[in-house]
Amino acid sequence: MIRDSVNHYGFRTKSDGDGISLFGATNVWLDHLSMYKCRDGLIDAIQGSTAITISNCHFTHHDQVMLFGANDNHKMDEKMQITLAFNHFGKGLVQRMPRCRWGFIHVVNNDYTHWLMYAIGGSSHPTVISQGNRYIARRHVASKEVTKRDYAPPEVWKTWNWRSEGDLMVNGAFFSQSGDPNASSKFKGDTKVSAKPAYKVDLLTKDSGTLICIRGRAC
């Protein structure tokens, strides 16, 4: 039997195709990973997973990159708190960077250099605070918007707290904001990483991905 959380275990079976799957997990740090071409998602966090940081990673060549919250009926994911910091979302990505339900997602100082459909999507009123990121849109006119809301009309999703603060929009990229303009001020202290200016994203993400290390030497 394999236990993958405090209260979930079962027989080892075939993976559903996710590169990393977090099920009811807490206090998880994923750092300096290079991920691409998994069968399903690159990273999924579901079933009440929370206190997760994904940092200094490099993601390329994949369709559905990240899923935070698997079902619109899973209210257990209201407690979800995830930070994406100093990551490079690179070549060949399509969507879900991330796609989130419920919870609080802090997107800070990441470099989004490619997306085909959208970068950040969601349903079930998640809170998304985007700070100090660089979003570089493709030339195609249909790929300019950073955000995408699902399964809710505008009069509903306009109440969701999705805020962009200090983000650098390049090549016509735009972030459709909604909700309380002061939403980010409600999350302080240990809840958020302090954002650096977006013009520093090149420097902050230059070592994203797997580190080349030699035993006995600094990486």
PDB file of N, CA, C and O in Angstrom, residues 27-91:
ATOM      1  N   ASN A  27       2.461  21.922   2.867  1.00  0.00           N
ATOM      2  CA  ASN A  27       3.860  22.291   3.094  1.00  0.00           C
ATOM      3  C   ASN A  27       4.783  21.621   2.073  1.00  0.00           C
ATOM      4  O   ASN A  27       5.676  20.846   2.415  1.00  0.00           O
ATOM      5  N   VAL A  28       4.548  21.952   0.808  1.00  0.00           N
ATOM      6  CA  VAL A  28       5.316  21.372  -0.296  1.00  0.00           C
ATOM      7  C   VAL A  28       6.065  22.490  -1.020  1.00  0.00           C
ATOM      8  O   VAL A  28       5.491  23.534  -1.336  1.00  0.00           O
ATOM      9  N   TRP A  29       7.343  22.250  -1.288  1.00  0.00           N
ATOM     10  CA  TRP A  29       8.161  23.202  -2.051  1.00  0.00           C
ATOM     11  C   TRP A  29       8.748  22.471  -3.252  1.00  0.00           C
ATOM     12  O   TRP A  29       9.514  21.518  -3.098  1.00  0.00           O
ATOM     13  N   LEU A  30       8.378  22.913  -4.443  1.00  0.00           N
ATOM     14  CA  LEU A  30       8.922  22.381  -5.691  1.00  0.00           C
ATOM     15  C   LEU A  30       9.837  23.446  -6.279  1.00  0.00           C
ATOM     16  O   LEU A  30       9.388  24.541  -6.624  1.00  0.00           O
ATOM     17  N   ASP A  31      11.120  23.134  -6.406  1.00  0.00           N
ATOM     18  CA  ASP A  31      12.102  24.159  -6.746  1.00  0.00           C
ATOM     19  C   ASP A  31      13.089  23.642  -7.785  1.00  0.00           C
ATOM     20  O   ASP A  31      13.534  22.491  -7.732  1.00  0.00           O
ATOM     21  N   HIS A  32      13.436  24.487  -8.729  1.00  0.00           N
ATOM     22  CA  HIS A  32      14.438  24.206  -9.759  1.00  0.00           C
ATOM     23  C   HIS A  32      14.148  22.907 -10.514  1.00  0.00           C
ATOM     24  O   HIS A  32      15.001  22.026 -10.636  1.00  0.00           O
ATOM     25  N   LEU A  33      12.939  22.813 -11.044  1.00  0.00           N
ATOM     26  CA  LEU A  33      12.564  21.683 -11.886  1.00  0.00           C
ATOM     27  C   LEU A  33      12.497  22.133 -13.343  1.00  0.00           C
ATOM     28  O   LEU A  33      12.120  23.268 -13.635  1.00  0.00           O
ATOM     29  N   SER A  34      12.835  21.233 -14.244  1.00  0.00           N
ATOM     30  CA  SER A  34      12.600  21.436 -15.672  1.00  0.00           C
ATOM     31  C   SER A  34      11.588  20.383 -16.106  1.00  0.00           C
ATOM     32  O   SER A  34      11.843  19.185 -15.969  1.00  0.00           O
ATOM     33  N   MET A  35      10.438  20.815 -16.606  1.00  0.00           N
ATOM     34  CA  MET A  35       9.362  19.879 -16.913  1.00  0.00           C
ATOM     35  C   MET A  35       8.782  20.157 -18.296  1.00  0.00           C
ATOM     36  O   MET A  35       8.603  21.318 -18.688  1.00  0.00           O
ATOM     37  N   TYR A  36       8.460  19.068 -19.008  1.00  0.00           N
ATOM     38  CA  TYR A  36       7.880  19.198 -20.344  1.00  0.00           C
ATOM     39  C   TYR A  36       7.314  17.848 -20.781  1.00  0.00           C
ATOM     40  O   TYR A  36       7.697  16.792 -20.280  1.00  0.00           O
ATOM     41  N   LYS A  37       6.359  17.881 -21.677  1.00  0.00           N
ATOM     42  CA  LYS A  37       5.825  16.711 -22.379  1.00  0.00           C
ATOM     43  C   LYS A  37       5.421  15.561 -21.460  1.00  0.00           C
ATOM     44  O   LYS A  37       5.777  14.400 -21.702  1.00  0.00           O
ATOM     45  N   CYS A  38       4.674  15.858 -20.397  1.00  0.00           N
ATOM     46  CA  CYS A  38       4.065  14.780 -19.621  1.00  0.00           C
ATOM     47  C   CYS A  38       2.782  14.329 -20.321  1.00  0.00           C
ATOM     48  O   CYS A  38       2.255  15.015 -21.189  1.00  0.00           O
ATOM     49  N   ARG A  39       2.268  13.188 -19.905  1.00  0.00           N
ATOM     50  CA  ARG A  39       1.092  12.642 -20.580  1.00  0.00           C
ATOM     51  C   ARG A  39      -0.162  13.462 -20.298  1.00  0.00           C
ATOM     52  O   ARG A  39      -1.012  13.637 -21.168  1.00  0.00           O
ATOM     53  N   ASP A  40      -0.290  13.970 -19.059  1.00  0.00           N
ATOM     54  CA  ASP A  40      -1.449  14.798 -18.705  1.00  0.00           C
ATOM     55  C   ASP A  40      -0.933  16.180 -18.315  1.00  0.00           C
ATOM     56  O   ASP A  40      -0.402  16.894 -19.141  1.00  0.00           O
ATOM     57  N   GLY A  41      -1.071  16.574 -17.046  1.00  0.00           N
ATOM     58  CA  GLY A  41      -0.544  17.859 -16.616  1.00  0.00           C
ATOM     59  C   GLY A  41       0.899  17.750 -16.147  1.00  0.00           C
ATOM     60  O   GLY A  41       1.397  16.661 -15.865  1.00  0.00           O
ATOM     61  N   LEU A  42       1.562  18.886 -16.055  1.00  0.00           N
ATOM     62  CA  LEU A  42       2.903  18.878 -15.468  1.00  0.00           C
ATOM     63  C   LEU A  42       2.803  18.805 -13.944  1.00  0.00           C
ATOM     64  O   LEU A  42       3.476  17.995 -13.313  1.00  0.00           O
ATOM     65  N   ILE A  43       1.949  19.662 -13.352  1.00  0.00           N
ATOM     66  CA  ILE A  43       1.761  19.663 -11.898  1.00  0.00           C
ATOM     67  C   ILE A  43       0.274  19.815 -11.597  1.00  0.00           C
ATOM     68  O   ILE A  43      -0.362  20.756 -12.075  1.00  0.00           O
ATOM     69  N   ASP A  44      -0.274  18.904 -10.795  1.00  0.00           N
ATOM     70  CA  ASP A  44      -1.651  19.000 -10.311  1.00  0.00           C
ATOM     71  C   ASP A  44      -1.642  19.050  -8.789  1.00  0.00           C
ATOM     72  O   ASP A  44      -0.925  18.274  -8.146  1.00  0.00           O
ATOM     73  N   ALA A  45      -2.445  19.944  -8.211  1.00  0.00           N
ATOM     74  CA  ALA A  45      -2.635  20.007  -6.756  1.00  0.00           C
ATOM     75  C   ALA A  45      -4.135  19.975  -6.497  1.00  0.00           C
ATOM     76  O   ALA A  45      -4.861  20.879  -6.920  1.00  0.00           O
ATOM     77  N   ILE A  46      -4.606  18.929  -5.809  1.00  0.00           N
ATOM     78  CA  ILE A  46      -6.042  18.717  -5.651  1.00  0.00           C
ATOM     79  C   ILE A  46      -6.371  18.238  -4.238  1.00  0.00           C
ATOM     80  O   ILE A  46      -5.479  18.024  -3.420  1.00  0.00           O
ATOM     81  N   GLN A  47      -7.673  18.085  -3.981  1.00  0.00           N
ATOM     82  CA  GLN A  47      -8.186  17.481  -2.752  1.00  0.00           C
ATOM     83  C   GLN A  47      -7.655  18.160  -1.487  1.00  0.00           C
ATOM     84  O   GLN A  47      -7.135  17.531  -0.579  1.00  0.00           O
ATOM     85  N   GLY A  48      -7.791  19.483  -1.439  1.00  0.00           N
ATOM     86  CA  GLY A  48      -7.421  20.214  -0.237  1.00  0.00           C
ATOM     87  C   GLY A  48      -5.936  20.443  -0.050  1.00  0.00           C
ATOM     88  O   GLY A  48      -5.497  20.793   1.048  1.00  0.00           O
ATOM     89  N   SER A  49      -5.153  20.272  -1.091  1.00  0.00           N
ATOM     90  CA  SER A  49      -3.722  20.572  -0.988  1.00  0.00           C
ATOM     91  C   SER A  49      -3.529  22.068  -0.738  1.00  0.00           C
ATOM     92  O   SER A  49      -4.256  22.901  -1.287  1.00  0.00           O
ATOM     93  N   THR A  50      -2.542  22.417   0.081  1.00  0.00           N
ATOM     94  CA  THR A  50      -2.310  23.828   0.388  1.00  0.00           C
ATOM     95  C   THR A  50      -0.890  24.032   0.900  1.00  0.00           C
ATOM     96  O   THR A  50      -0.153  23.071   1.123  1.00  0.00           O
ATOM     97  N   ALA A  51      -0.517  25.308   1.079  1.00  0.00           N
ATOM     98  CA  ALA A  51       0.830  25.685   1.519  1.00  0.00           C
ATOM     99  C   ALA A  51       1.874  25.119   0.560  1.00  0.00           C
ATOM    100  O   ALA A  51       2.782  24.390   0.946  1.00  0.00           O
ATOM    101  N   ILE A  52       1.731  25.486  -0.712  1.00  0.00           N
ATOM    102  CA  ILE A  52       2.595  24.968  -1.779  1.00  0.00           C
ATOM    103  C   ILE A  52       3.323  26.133  -2.442  1.00  0.00           C
ATOM    104  O   ILE A  52       2.717  27.164  -2.752  1.00  0.00           O
ATOM    105  N   THR A  53       4.612  25.966  -2.648  1.00  0.00           N
ATOM    106  CA  THR A  53       5.410  26.937  -3.399  1.00  0.00           C
ATOM    107  C   THR A  53       6.061  26.239  -4.581  1.00  0.00           C
ATOM    108  O   THR A  53       6.679  25.182  -4.422  1.00  0.00           O
ATOM    109  N   ILE A  54       5.909  26.828  -5.752  1.00  0.00           N
ATOM    110  CA  ILE A  54       6.549  26.333  -6.976  1.00  0.00           C
ATOM    111  C   ILE A  54       7.442  27.457  -7.473  1.00  0.00           C
ATOM    112  O   ILE A  54       6.956  28.526  -7.855  1.00  0.00           O
ATOM    113  N   SER A  55       8.750  27.233  -7.429  1.00  0.00           N
ATOM    114  CA  SER A  55       9.678  28.335  -7.685  1.00  0.00           C
ATOM    115  C   SER A  55      10.858  27.897  -8.550  1.00  0.00           C
ATOM    116  O   SER A  55      11.260  26.733  -8.546  1.00  0.00           O
ATOM    117  N   ASN A  56      11.394  28.855  -9.285  1.00  0.00           N
ATOM    118  CA  ASN A  56      12.632  28.662 -10.052  1.00  0.00           C
ATOM    119  C   ASN A  56      12.558  27.487 -11.027  1.00  0.00           C
ATOM    120  O   ASN A  56      13.563  26.822 -11.282  1.00  0.00           O
ATOM    121  N   CYS A  57      11.380  27.237 -11.570  1.00  0.00           N
ATOM    122  CA  CYS A  57      11.203  26.118 -12.497  1.00  0.00           C
ATOM    123  C   CYS A  57      11.116  26.618 -13.942  1.00  0.00           C
ATOM    124  O   CYS A  57      10.806  27.783 -14.193  1.00  0.00           O
ATOM    125  N   HIS A  58      11.375  25.703 -14.863  1.00  0.00           N
ATOM    126  CA  HIS A  58      11.310  26.018 -16.293  1.00  0.00           C
ATOM    127  C   HIS A  58      10.360  25.027 -16.951  1.00  0.00           C
ATOM    128  O   HIS A  58      10.583  23.815 -16.899  1.00  0.00           O
ATOM    129  N   PHE A  59       9.297  25.551 -17.543  1.00  0.00           N
ATOM    130  CA  PHE A  59       8.275  24.712 -18.158  1.00  0.00           C
ATOM    131  C   PHE A  59       8.237  24.979 -19.661  1.00  0.00           C
ATOM    132  O   PHE A  59       8.207  26.136 -20.096  1.00  0.00           O
ATOM    133  N   THR A  60       8.225  23.908 -20.458  1.00  0.00           N
ATOM    134  CA  THR A  60       8.196  24.050 -21.915  1.00  0.00           C
ATOM    135  C   THR A  60       7.382  22.922 -22.544  1.00  0.00           C
ATOM    136  O   THR A  60       7.125  21.894 -21.920  1.00  0.00           O
ATOM    137  N   HIS A  61       6.964  23.124 -23.790  1.00  0.00           N
ATOM    138  CA  HIS A  61       6.400  22.099 -24.667  1.00  0.00           C
ATOM    139  C   HIS A  61       5.338  21.237 -23.985  1.00  0.00           C
ATOM    140  O   HIS A  61       5.493  20.029 -23.803  1.00  0.00           O
ATOM    141  N   HIS A  62       4.239  21.896 -23.617  1.00  0.00           N
ATOM    142  CA  HIS A  62       3.156  21.163 -22.971  1.00  0.00           C
ATOM    143  C   HIS A  62       1.849  21.914 -23.165  1.00  0.00           C
ATOM    144  O   HIS A  62       1.832  23.133 -23.312  1.00  0.00           O
ATOM    145  N   ASP A  63       0.742  21.162 -23.132  1.00  0.00           N
ATOM    146  CA  ASP A  63      -0.575  21.771 -23.295  1.00  0.00           C
ATOM    147  C   ASP A  63      -1.104  22.255 -21.944  1.00  0.00           C
ATOM    148  O   ASP A  63      -1.052  23.439 -21.628  1.00  0.00           O
ATOM    149  N   GLN A  64      -1.589  21.360 -21.112  1.00  0.00           N
ATOM    150  CA  GLN A  64      -2.224  21.724 -19.844  1.00  0.00           C
ATOM    151  C   GLN A  64      -1.183  21.676 -18.730  1.00  0.00           C
ATOM    152  O   GLN A  64      -0.906  20.628 -18.162  1.00  0.00           O
ATOM    153  N   VAL A  65      -0.629  22.828 -18.409  1.00  0.00           N
ATOM    154  CA  VAL A  65       0.575  22.893 -17.586  1.00  0.00           C
ATOM    155  C   VAL A  65       0.295  22.592 -16.112  1.00  0.00           C
ATOM    156  O   VAL A  65       0.890  21.680 -15.536  1.00  0.00           O
ATOM    157  N   MET A  66      -0.594  23.349 -15.474  1.00  0.00           N
ATOM    158  CA  MET A  66      -0.859  23.180 -14.039  1.00  0.00           C
ATOM    159  C   MET A  66      -2.355  23.241 -13.763  1.00  0.00           C
ATOM    160  O   MET A  66      -3.059  24.089 -14.314  1.00  0.00           O
ATOM    161  N   LEU A  67      -2.807  22.374 -12.866  1.00  0.00           N
ATOM    162  CA  LEU A  67      -4.198  22.375 -12.421  1.00  0.00           C
ATOM    163  C   LEU A  67      -4.224  22.448 -10.905  1.00  0.00           C
ATOM    164  O   LEU A  67      -3.690  21.575 -10.226  1.00  0.00           O
ATOM    165  N   PHE A  68      -4.842  23.493 -10.375  1.00  0.00           N
ATOM    166  CA  PHE A  68      -4.979  23.651  -8.928  1.00  0.00           C
ATOM    167  C   PHE A  68      -6.463  23.558  -8.581  1.00  0.00           C
ATOM    168  O   PHE A  68      -7.219  24.509  -8.765  1.00  0.00           O
ATOM    169  N   GLY A  69      -6.879  22.397  -8.080  1.00  0.00           N
ATOM    170  CA  GLY A  69      -8.287  22.139  -7.812  1.00  0.00           C
ATOM    171  C   GLY A  69      -8.909  21.387  -8.969  1.00  0.00           C
ATOM    172  O   GLY A  69      -8.957  21.886 -10.090  1.00  0.00           O
ATOM    173  N   ALA A  70      -9.381  20.159  -8.709  1.00  0.00           N
ATOM    174  CA  ALA A  70      -9.800  19.277  -9.799  1.00  0.00           C
ATOM    175  C   ALA A  70     -11.266  19.392 -10.168  1.00  0.00           C
ATOM    176  O   ALA A  70     -11.663  18.963 -11.245  1.00  0.00           O
ATOM    177  N   ASN A  71     -12.078  19.976  -9.271  1.00  0.00           N
ATOM    178  CA  ASN A  71     -13.521  19.933  -9.507  1.00  0.00           C
ATOM    179  C   ASN A  71     -14.181  21.165  -8.901  1.00  0.00           C
ATOM    180  O   ASN A  71     -13.840  21.578  -7.790  1.00  0.00           O
ATOM    181  N   ASP A  72     -15.141  21.731  -9.626  1.00  0.00           N
ATOM    182  CA  ASP A  72     -15.840  22.914  -9.121  1.00  0.00           C
ATOM    183  C   ASP A  72     -16.690  22.616  -7.893  1.00  0.00           C
ATOM    184  O   ASP A  72     -17.134  23.539  -7.204  1.00  0.00           O
ATOM    185  N   ASN A  73     -16.927  21.346  -7.599  1.00  0.00           N
ATOM    186  CA  ASN A  73     -17.716  20.964  -6.423  1.00  0.00           C
ATOM    187  C   ASN A  73     -16.865  20.675  -5.190  1.00  0.00           C
ATOM    188  O   ASN A  73     -17.402  20.412  -4.118  1.00  0.00           O
ATOM    189  N   HIS A  74     -15.549  20.711  -5.328  1.00  0.00           N
ATOM    190  CA  HIS A  74     -14.653  20.372  -4.223  1.00  0.00           C
ATOM    191  C   HIS A  74     -14.349  21.617  -3.386  1.00  0.00           C
ATOM    192  O   HIS A  74     -13.291  22.231  -3.510  1.00  0.00           O
ATOM    193  N   LYS A  75     -15.273  21.968  -2.494  1.00  0.00           N
ATOM    194  CA  LYS A  75     -15.094  23.169  -1.682  1.00  0.00           C
ATOM    195  C   LYS A  75     -13.936  23.041  -0.702  1.00  0.00           C
ATOM    196  O   LYS A  75     -13.489  24.032  -0.117  1.00  0.00           O
ATOM    197  N   MET A  76     -13.432  21.826  -0.521  1.00  0.00           N
ATOM    198  CA  MET A  76     -12.264  21.634   0.334  1.00  0.00           C
ATOM    199  C   MET A  76     -11.067  22.439  -0.167  1.00  0.00           C
ATOM    200  O   MET A  76     -10.147  22.744   0.591  1.00  0.00           O
ATOM    201  N   ASP A  77     -11.093  22.791  -1.456  1.00  0.00           N
ATOM    202  CA  ASP A  77      -9.979  23.543  -2.025  1.00  0.00           C
ATOM    203  C   ASP A  77     -10.059  25.037  -1.734  1.00  0.00           C
ATOM    204  O   ASP A  77      -9.185  25.796  -2.167  1.00  0.00           O
ATOM    205  N   GLU A  78     -11.072  25.470  -0.993  1.00  0.00           N
ATOM    206  CA  GLU A  78     -11.139  26.873  -0.582  1.00  0.00           C
ATOM    207  C   GLU A  78      -9.928  27.267   0.258  1.00  0.00           C
ATOM    208  O   GLU A  78      -9.510  28.424   0.260  1.00  0.00           O
ATOM    209  N   LYS A  79      -9.356  26.314   0.986  1.00  0.00           N
ATOM    210  CA  LYS A  79      -8.203  26.617   1.842  1.00  0.00           C
ATOM    211  C   LYS A  79      -6.884  26.628   1.076  1.00  0.00           C
ATOM    212  O   LYS A  79      -5.838  26.951   1.640  1.00  0.00           O
ATOM    213  N   MET A  80      -6.926  26.289  -0.201  1.00  0.00           N
ATOM    214  CA  MET A  80      -5.704  26.177  -0.989  1.00  0.00           C
ATOM    215  C   MET A  80      -4.963  27.512  -1.080  1.00  0.00           C
ATOM    216  O   MET A  80      -5.554  28.545  -1.386  1.00  0.00           O
ATOM    217  N   GLN A  81      -3.671  27.482  -0.794  1.00  0.00           N
ATOM    218  CA  GLN A  81      -2.798  28.636  -0.979  1.00  0.00           C
ATOM    219  C   GLN A  81      -1.550  28.166  -1.719  1.00  0.00           C
ATOM    220  O   GLN A  81      -0.832  27.285  -1.235  1.00  0.00           O
ATOM    221  N   ILE A  82      -1.319  28.757  -2.882  1.00  0.00           N
ATOM    222  CA  ILE A  82      -0.184  28.353  -3.716  1.00  0.00           C
ATOM    223  C   ILE A  82       0.540  29.598  -4.219  1.00  0.00           C
ATOM    224  O   ILE A  82      -0.088  30.568  -4.645  1.00  0.00           O
ATOM    225  N   THR A  83       1.858  29.547  -4.162  1.00  0.00           N
ATOM    226  CA  THR A  83       2.699  30.624  -4.683  1.00  0.00           C
ATOM    227  C   THR A  83       3.494  30.120  -5.882  1.00  0.00           C
ATOM    228  O   THR A  83       4.137  29.068  -5.810  1.00  0.00           O
ATOM    229  N   LEU A  84       3.433  30.874  -6.970  1.00  0.00           N
ATOM    230  CA  LEU A  84       4.288  30.642  -8.144  1.00  0.00           C
ATOM    231  C   LEU A  84       5.275  31.796  -8.211  1.00  0.00           C
ATOM    232  O   LEU A  84       4.869  32.950  -8.402  1.00  0.00           O
ATOM    233  N   ALA A  85       6.564  31.500  -8.063  1.00  0.00           N
ATOM    234  CA  ALA A  85       7.551  32.575  -7.996  1.00  0.00           C
ATOM    235  C   ALA A  85       8.807  32.231  -8.793  1.00  0.00           C
ATOM    236  O   ALA A  85       9.336  31.115  -8.691  1.00  0.00           O
ATOM    237  N   PHE A  86       9.268  33.175  -9.586  1.00  0.00           N
ATOM    238  CA  PHE A  86      10.559  33.107 -10.285  1.00  0.00           C
ATOM    239  C   PHE A  86      10.632  31.956 -11.290  1.00  0.00           C
ATOM    240  O   PHE A  86      11.709  31.418 -11.554  1.00  0.00           O
ATOM    241  N   ASN A  87       9.489  31.586 -11.862  1.00  0.00           N
ATOM    242  CA  ASN A  87       9.458  30.524 -12.863  1.00  0.00           C
ATOM    243  C   ASN A  87       9.495  31.107 -14.272  1.00  0.00           C
ATOM    244  O   ASN A  87       9.081  32.246 -14.505  1.00  0.00           O
ATOM    245  N   HIS A  88       9.961  30.289 -15.209  1.00  0.00           N
ATOM    246  CA  HIS A  88       9.939  30.670 -16.621  1.00  0.00           C
ATOM    247  C   HIS A  88       8.977  29.744 -17.355  1.00  0.00           C
ATOM    248  O   HIS A  88       9.193  28.531 -17.412  1.00  0.00           O
ATOM    249  N   PHE A  89       7.910  30.321 -17.873  1.00  0.00           N
ATOM    250  CA  PHE A  89       6.956  29.587 -18.693  1.00  0.00           C
ATOM    251  C   PHE A  89       7.358  29.833 -20.147  1.00  0.00           C
ATOM    252  O   PHE A  89       7.091  30.900 -20.705  1.00  0.00           O
ATOM    253  N   GLY A  90       8.013  28.831 -20.738  1.00  0.00           N
ATOM    254  CA  GLY A  90       8.715  29.045 -21.990  1.00  0.00           C
ATOM    255  C   GLY A  90       8.044  28.493 -23.228  1.00  0.00           C
ATOM    256  O   GLY A  90       6.819  28.470 -23.346  1.00  0.00           O
ATOM    257  N   LYS A  91       8.842  28.006 -24.141  1.00  0.00           N
ATOM    258  CA  LYS A  91       8.393  27.652 -25.481  1.00  0.00           C
ATOM    259  C   LYS A  91       7.382  26.503 -25.479  1.00  0.00           C
ATOM    260  O   LYS A  91       7.466  25.580 -24.683  1.00  0.00           O
TER     261      LYS A  91
END
